Coordinates of C-alpha atoms in Angstrom, one line a residue:
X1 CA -59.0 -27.3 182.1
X2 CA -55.4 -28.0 181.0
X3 CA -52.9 -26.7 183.7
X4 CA -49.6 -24.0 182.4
X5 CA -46.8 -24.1 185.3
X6 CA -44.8 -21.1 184.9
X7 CA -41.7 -21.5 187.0
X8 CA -41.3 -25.0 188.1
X9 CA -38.6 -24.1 191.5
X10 CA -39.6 -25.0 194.9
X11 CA -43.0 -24.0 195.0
X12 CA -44.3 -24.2 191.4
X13 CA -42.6 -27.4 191.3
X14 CA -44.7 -28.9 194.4
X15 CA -47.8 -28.1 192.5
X16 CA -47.1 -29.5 189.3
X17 CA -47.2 -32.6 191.5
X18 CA -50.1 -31.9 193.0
X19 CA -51.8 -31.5 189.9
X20 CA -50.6 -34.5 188.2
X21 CA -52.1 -36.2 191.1
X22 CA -55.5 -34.3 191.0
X23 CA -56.1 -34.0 187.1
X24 CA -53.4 -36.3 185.6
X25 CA -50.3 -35.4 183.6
X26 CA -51.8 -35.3 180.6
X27 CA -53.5 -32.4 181.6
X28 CA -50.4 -30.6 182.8
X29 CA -47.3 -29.0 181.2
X30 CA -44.4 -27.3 183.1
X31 CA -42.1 -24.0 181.8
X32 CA -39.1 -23.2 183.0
X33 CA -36.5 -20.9 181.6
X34 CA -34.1 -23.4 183.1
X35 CA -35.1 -26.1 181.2
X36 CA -33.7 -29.0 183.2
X37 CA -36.1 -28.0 186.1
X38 CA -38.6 -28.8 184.6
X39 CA -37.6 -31.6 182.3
X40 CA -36.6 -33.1 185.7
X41 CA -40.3 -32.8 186.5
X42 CA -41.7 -34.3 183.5
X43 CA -39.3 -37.2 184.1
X44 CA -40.6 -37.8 188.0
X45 CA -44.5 -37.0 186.9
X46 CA -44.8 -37.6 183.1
X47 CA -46.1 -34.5 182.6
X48 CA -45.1 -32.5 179.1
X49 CA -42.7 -29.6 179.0
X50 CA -42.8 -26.5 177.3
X51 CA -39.0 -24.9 175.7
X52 CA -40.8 -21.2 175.1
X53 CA -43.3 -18.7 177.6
X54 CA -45.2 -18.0 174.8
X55 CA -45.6 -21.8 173.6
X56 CA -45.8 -22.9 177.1
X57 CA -49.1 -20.7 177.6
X58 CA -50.8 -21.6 174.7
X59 CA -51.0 -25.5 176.4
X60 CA -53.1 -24.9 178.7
X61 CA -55.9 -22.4 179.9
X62 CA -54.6 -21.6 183.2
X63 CA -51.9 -20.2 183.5
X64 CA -50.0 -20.8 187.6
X65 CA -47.2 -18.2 187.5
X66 CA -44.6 -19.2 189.5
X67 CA -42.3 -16.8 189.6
X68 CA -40.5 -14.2 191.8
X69 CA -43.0 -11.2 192.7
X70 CA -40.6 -8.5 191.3
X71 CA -40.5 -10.5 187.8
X72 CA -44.6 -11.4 187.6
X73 CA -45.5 -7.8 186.1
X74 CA -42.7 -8.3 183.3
X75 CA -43.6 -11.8 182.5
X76 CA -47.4 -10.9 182.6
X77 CA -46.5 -8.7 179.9
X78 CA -44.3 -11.4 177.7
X79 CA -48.0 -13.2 177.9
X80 CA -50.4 -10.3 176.7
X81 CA -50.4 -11.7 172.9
X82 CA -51.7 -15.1 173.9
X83 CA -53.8 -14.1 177.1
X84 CA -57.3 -13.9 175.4
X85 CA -59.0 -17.2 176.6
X86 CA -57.0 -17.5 179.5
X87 CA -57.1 -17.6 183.5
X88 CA -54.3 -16.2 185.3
X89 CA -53.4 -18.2 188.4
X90 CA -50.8 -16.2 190.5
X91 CA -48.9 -17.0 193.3
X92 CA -46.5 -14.3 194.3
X93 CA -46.8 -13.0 197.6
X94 CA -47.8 -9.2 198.0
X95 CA -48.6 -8.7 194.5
X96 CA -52.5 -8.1 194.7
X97 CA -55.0 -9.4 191.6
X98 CA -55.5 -5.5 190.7
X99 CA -51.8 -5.2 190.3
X100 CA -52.0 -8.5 188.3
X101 CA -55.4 -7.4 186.1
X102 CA -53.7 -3.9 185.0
X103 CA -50.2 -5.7 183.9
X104 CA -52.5 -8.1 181.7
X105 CA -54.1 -5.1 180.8
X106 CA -57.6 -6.9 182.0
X107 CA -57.3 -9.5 179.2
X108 CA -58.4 -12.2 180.9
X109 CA -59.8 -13.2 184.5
X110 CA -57.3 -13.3 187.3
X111 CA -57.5 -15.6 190.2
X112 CA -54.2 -15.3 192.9
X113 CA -53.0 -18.7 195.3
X114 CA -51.0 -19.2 198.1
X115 CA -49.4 -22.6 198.5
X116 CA -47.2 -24.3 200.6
X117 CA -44.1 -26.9 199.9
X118 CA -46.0 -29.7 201.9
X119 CA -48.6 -29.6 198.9
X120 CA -45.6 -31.6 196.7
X121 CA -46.6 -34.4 199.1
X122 CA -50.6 -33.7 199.1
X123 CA -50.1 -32.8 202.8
X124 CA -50.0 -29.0 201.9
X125 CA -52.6 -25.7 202.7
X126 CA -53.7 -23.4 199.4
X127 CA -55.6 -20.0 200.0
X128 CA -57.5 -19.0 196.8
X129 CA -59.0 -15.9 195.2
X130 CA -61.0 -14.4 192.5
X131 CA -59.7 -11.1 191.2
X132 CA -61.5 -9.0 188.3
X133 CA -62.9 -11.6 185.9
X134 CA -62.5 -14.6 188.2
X135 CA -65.8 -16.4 188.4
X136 CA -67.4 -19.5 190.4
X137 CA -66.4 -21.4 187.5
X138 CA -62.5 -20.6 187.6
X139 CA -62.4 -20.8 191.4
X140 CA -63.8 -24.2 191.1
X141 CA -61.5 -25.5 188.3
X142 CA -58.8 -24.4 190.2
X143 CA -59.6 -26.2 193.5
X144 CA -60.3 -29.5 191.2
X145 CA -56.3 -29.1 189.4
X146 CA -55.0 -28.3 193.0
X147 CA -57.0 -31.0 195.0
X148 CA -54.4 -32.9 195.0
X149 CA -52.1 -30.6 197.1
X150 CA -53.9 -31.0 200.9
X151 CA -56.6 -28.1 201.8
X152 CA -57.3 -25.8 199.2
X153 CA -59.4 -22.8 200.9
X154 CA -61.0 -19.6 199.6
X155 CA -60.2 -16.5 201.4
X156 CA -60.7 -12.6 201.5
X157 CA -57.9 -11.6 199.4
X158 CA -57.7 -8.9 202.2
X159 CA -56.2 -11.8 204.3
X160 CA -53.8 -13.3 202.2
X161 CA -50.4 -12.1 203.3
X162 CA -51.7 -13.0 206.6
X163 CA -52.6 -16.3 205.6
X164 CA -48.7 -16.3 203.7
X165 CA -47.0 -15.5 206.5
X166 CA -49.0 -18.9 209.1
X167 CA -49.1 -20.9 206.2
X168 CA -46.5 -20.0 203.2
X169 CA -43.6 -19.5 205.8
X170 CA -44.7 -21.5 208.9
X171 CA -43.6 -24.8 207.7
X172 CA -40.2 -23.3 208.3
X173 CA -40.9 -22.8 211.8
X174 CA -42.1 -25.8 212.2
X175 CA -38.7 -27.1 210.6
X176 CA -37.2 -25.2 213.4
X177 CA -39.4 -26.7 216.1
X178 CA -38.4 -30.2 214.9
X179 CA -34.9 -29.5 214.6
X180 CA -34.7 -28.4 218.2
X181 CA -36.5 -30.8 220.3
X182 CA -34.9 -33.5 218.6
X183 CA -32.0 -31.9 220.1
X184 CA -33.5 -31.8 222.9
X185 CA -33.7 -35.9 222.5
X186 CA -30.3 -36.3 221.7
X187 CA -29.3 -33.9 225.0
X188 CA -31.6 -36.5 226.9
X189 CA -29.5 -39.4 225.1
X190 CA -31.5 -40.5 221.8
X191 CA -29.8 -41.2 218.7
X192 CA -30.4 -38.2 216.6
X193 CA -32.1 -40.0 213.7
X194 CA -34.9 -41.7 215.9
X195 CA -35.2 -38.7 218.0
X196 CA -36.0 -36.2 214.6
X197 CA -38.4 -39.7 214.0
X198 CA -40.1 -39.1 217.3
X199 CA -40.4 -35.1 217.2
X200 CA -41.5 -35.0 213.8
X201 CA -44.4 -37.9 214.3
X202 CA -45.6 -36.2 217.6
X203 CA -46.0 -32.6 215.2
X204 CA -47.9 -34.5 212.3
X205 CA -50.1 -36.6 215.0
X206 CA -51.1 -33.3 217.2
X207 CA -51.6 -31.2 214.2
X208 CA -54.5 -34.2 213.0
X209 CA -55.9 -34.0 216.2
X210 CA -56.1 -30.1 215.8
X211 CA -58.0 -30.5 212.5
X212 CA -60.0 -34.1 213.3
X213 CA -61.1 -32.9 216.5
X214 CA -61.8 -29.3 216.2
X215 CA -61.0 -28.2 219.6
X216 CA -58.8 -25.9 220.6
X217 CA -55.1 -26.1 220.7
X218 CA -55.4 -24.9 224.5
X219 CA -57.5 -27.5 225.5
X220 CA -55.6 -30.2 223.6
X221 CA -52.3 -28.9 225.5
X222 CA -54.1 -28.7 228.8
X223 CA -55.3 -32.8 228.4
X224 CA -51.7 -33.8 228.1
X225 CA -50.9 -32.0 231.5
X226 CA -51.1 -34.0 234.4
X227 CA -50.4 -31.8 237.8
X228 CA -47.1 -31.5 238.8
X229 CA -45.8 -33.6 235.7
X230 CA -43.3 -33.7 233.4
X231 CA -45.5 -31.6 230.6
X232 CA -46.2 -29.0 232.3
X233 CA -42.7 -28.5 233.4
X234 CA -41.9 -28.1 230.0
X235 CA -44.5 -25.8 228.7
X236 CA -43.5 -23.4 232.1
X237 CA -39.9 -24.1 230.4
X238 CA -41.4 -22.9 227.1
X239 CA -43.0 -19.9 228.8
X240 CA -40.2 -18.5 230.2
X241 CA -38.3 -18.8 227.6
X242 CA -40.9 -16.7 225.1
X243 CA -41.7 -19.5 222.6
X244 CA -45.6 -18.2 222.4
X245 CA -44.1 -14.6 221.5
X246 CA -41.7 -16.2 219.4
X247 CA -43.9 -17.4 217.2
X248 CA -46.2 -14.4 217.2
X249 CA -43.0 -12.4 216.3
X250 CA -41.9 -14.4 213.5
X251 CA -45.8 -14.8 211.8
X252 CA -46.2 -10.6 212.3
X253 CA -42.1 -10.2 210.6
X254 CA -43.4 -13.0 207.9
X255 CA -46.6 -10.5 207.2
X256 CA -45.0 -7.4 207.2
X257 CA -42.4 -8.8 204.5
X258 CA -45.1 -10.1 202.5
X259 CA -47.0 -6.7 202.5
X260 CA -43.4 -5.1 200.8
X261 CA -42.5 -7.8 198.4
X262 CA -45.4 -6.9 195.7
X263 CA -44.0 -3.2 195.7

C-alpha cells in the first residue's frame, strides 16, 4: 500500500503529510521535478524521495498525481511503461477519470481526489472516486493512506467540481472572512494580532458546532440572535451588503472554472 507523491507543491505537499501521519513515512515517497521541494519534505516528515518519474513510480503502488491539470495527460503518458500493477490517484480539478483511464491507455485502475490545504494540518475535507478499474479495495486503501488529512468522503464523480469549488477553493474565502472581521476588530479598537486570534477561533468553534451538532447553519445563526441585539444588527449589516450572494457567486465562478480547467 506504499504511497507515490507526484508533485509535492501546495497541495501534494499537504498530503504527503497527511499520509505520513496515517500510514507512516516509510510507506511514503515524494517526486518532484524540483527536487528541493520535496527533499524539504522528506527532511520535515522523514519520508524518502524519489530524483526520476519513472523511479519515483516504481516505490509505491499508488500513484497521487499532483500536478497541474493541463500537464496530468503528458505525465500519465511518461508513466505508461511502469503503470501495470498500479492505482492512479488523481487530483487535478476538471480532468474526469475517463480522461485519466484513456491517457493511461486503461493500464491500471484509476481512482480521482479532491483535497484541501487544511489536510497538511489533518483538519482538511477529501472527496474520492472510483473511475474504470477502481474497486472497493482501492477506495479503501486510499481513505486508510489519506486518513490522516480530516474527512475523507466518497462522492458521485458527477459532483466533484462542485464539491472543488465549496471545498478546494473555500478555504480562501474563509481566509477572506477572517481577514476582514478582524478588521473589523481593529476598526472597533483591537490589536490586530488578537483580533485575527478572536475571528479565526470563533470560525473553527462554529464550523465544530456545524459538524458536532448537525443542525442547521440557520438555526445555529438564529440561537445567537437575541431581539433587538447587537447580532442581528450585524447579520441585517451583512444582508444588505450581499454577503449570502457573495458567497453563492464566488462557489458558482469557483465551479464554472473547474468545469474548464480539465479541457
Amino acid at each position: 500500500m506504499k504511497a507515490v507523491f507526484i508533485g509535492t507543491g501546495n497541495m501534494g505537499g499537504a498530503l504527503v503529510r497527511a499520509a505520513c501521519r496515517s500510514v507512516g513515512a516509510e510507506q511514503v515517497t515524494a517526486y518532484n521535478r524540483t527536487p528541493a521541494k520535496a527533499e524539504a519534505l522528506a527532511k520535515e516528515t522523514g519520508c524518502a524521495v524519489a530524483y526520476d518519474l519513472l523511479s519515483a513510480a516504481g516505490e509505491g503502488t499508488y500513484l497521487f498525481l499532483g500536478v497541474k491539470p493541463h500537464l496530468i495527460r503528458d505525465v500519465i503518458a511518461q508513466l505508461r511503461p511502469v503503470l501495470e500493477g498500479k492505482v492512479l490517484v488523481s487530483m487535478a480539478a476538471g480532468v474526469t477519470t475517463a480522461d485519466l483511464s484513456a491517457a493511461a491507455e486503461g493500464n491500471c485502475p484509476v481512482l480521482r481526489i479532491m483535497p484541501n490545504t487544511p489536510c497538511s494540518i489533518g483538519k482538511g475535507m477529501v472527496a474520492l472516486c472510483a473511475g474504470p478499474g477502481g474497486e472497493e479495495a482501492h477506495l479503501a486503501a486510499v481513505e486508510e493512506i489519506l486518513s490522516g488529512a480530516g474527512l475523507v468522503r466518497r462522492i458521485e464523480e458527477s459532483h466533484m467540481d462542485a464539491f472543488s469549488a465549496v471545498a478546494g477553493c473555500g478555504p480562501a474565502f474563509a481566509y477572506q472572512f477572517i481577514e476582514a472581521l478582524a478588521d473589523g476588530g481593529v476598526l472597533a479598537g483591537l490589536p490586530r494580532g488578537e483580533a485575527q486570534t478572536y475571528a479565526a477561533q470563533m470560525l473553527l468553534g462554529s464550523a465544530a458546532m456545524v459538524l458536532e451538532t448537525g443542525n442547521h447553519p440557520g438555526a445555529l445563526k438564529d440561537a445567537v440572535c437575541s431581539p433587538g441585539g447587537s447580532t442581528i444588527a450585524g447579520v441585517a449589516a451583512l444582508e444588505r451588503g450581499g454577503f449570502r450572494a457573495a458567497a453563492i457567486n464566488a462557489v458558482e465562478a469557483a465551479w464554472q472554472k473547474n468545469a474548464k480547467l480539465g479541457k
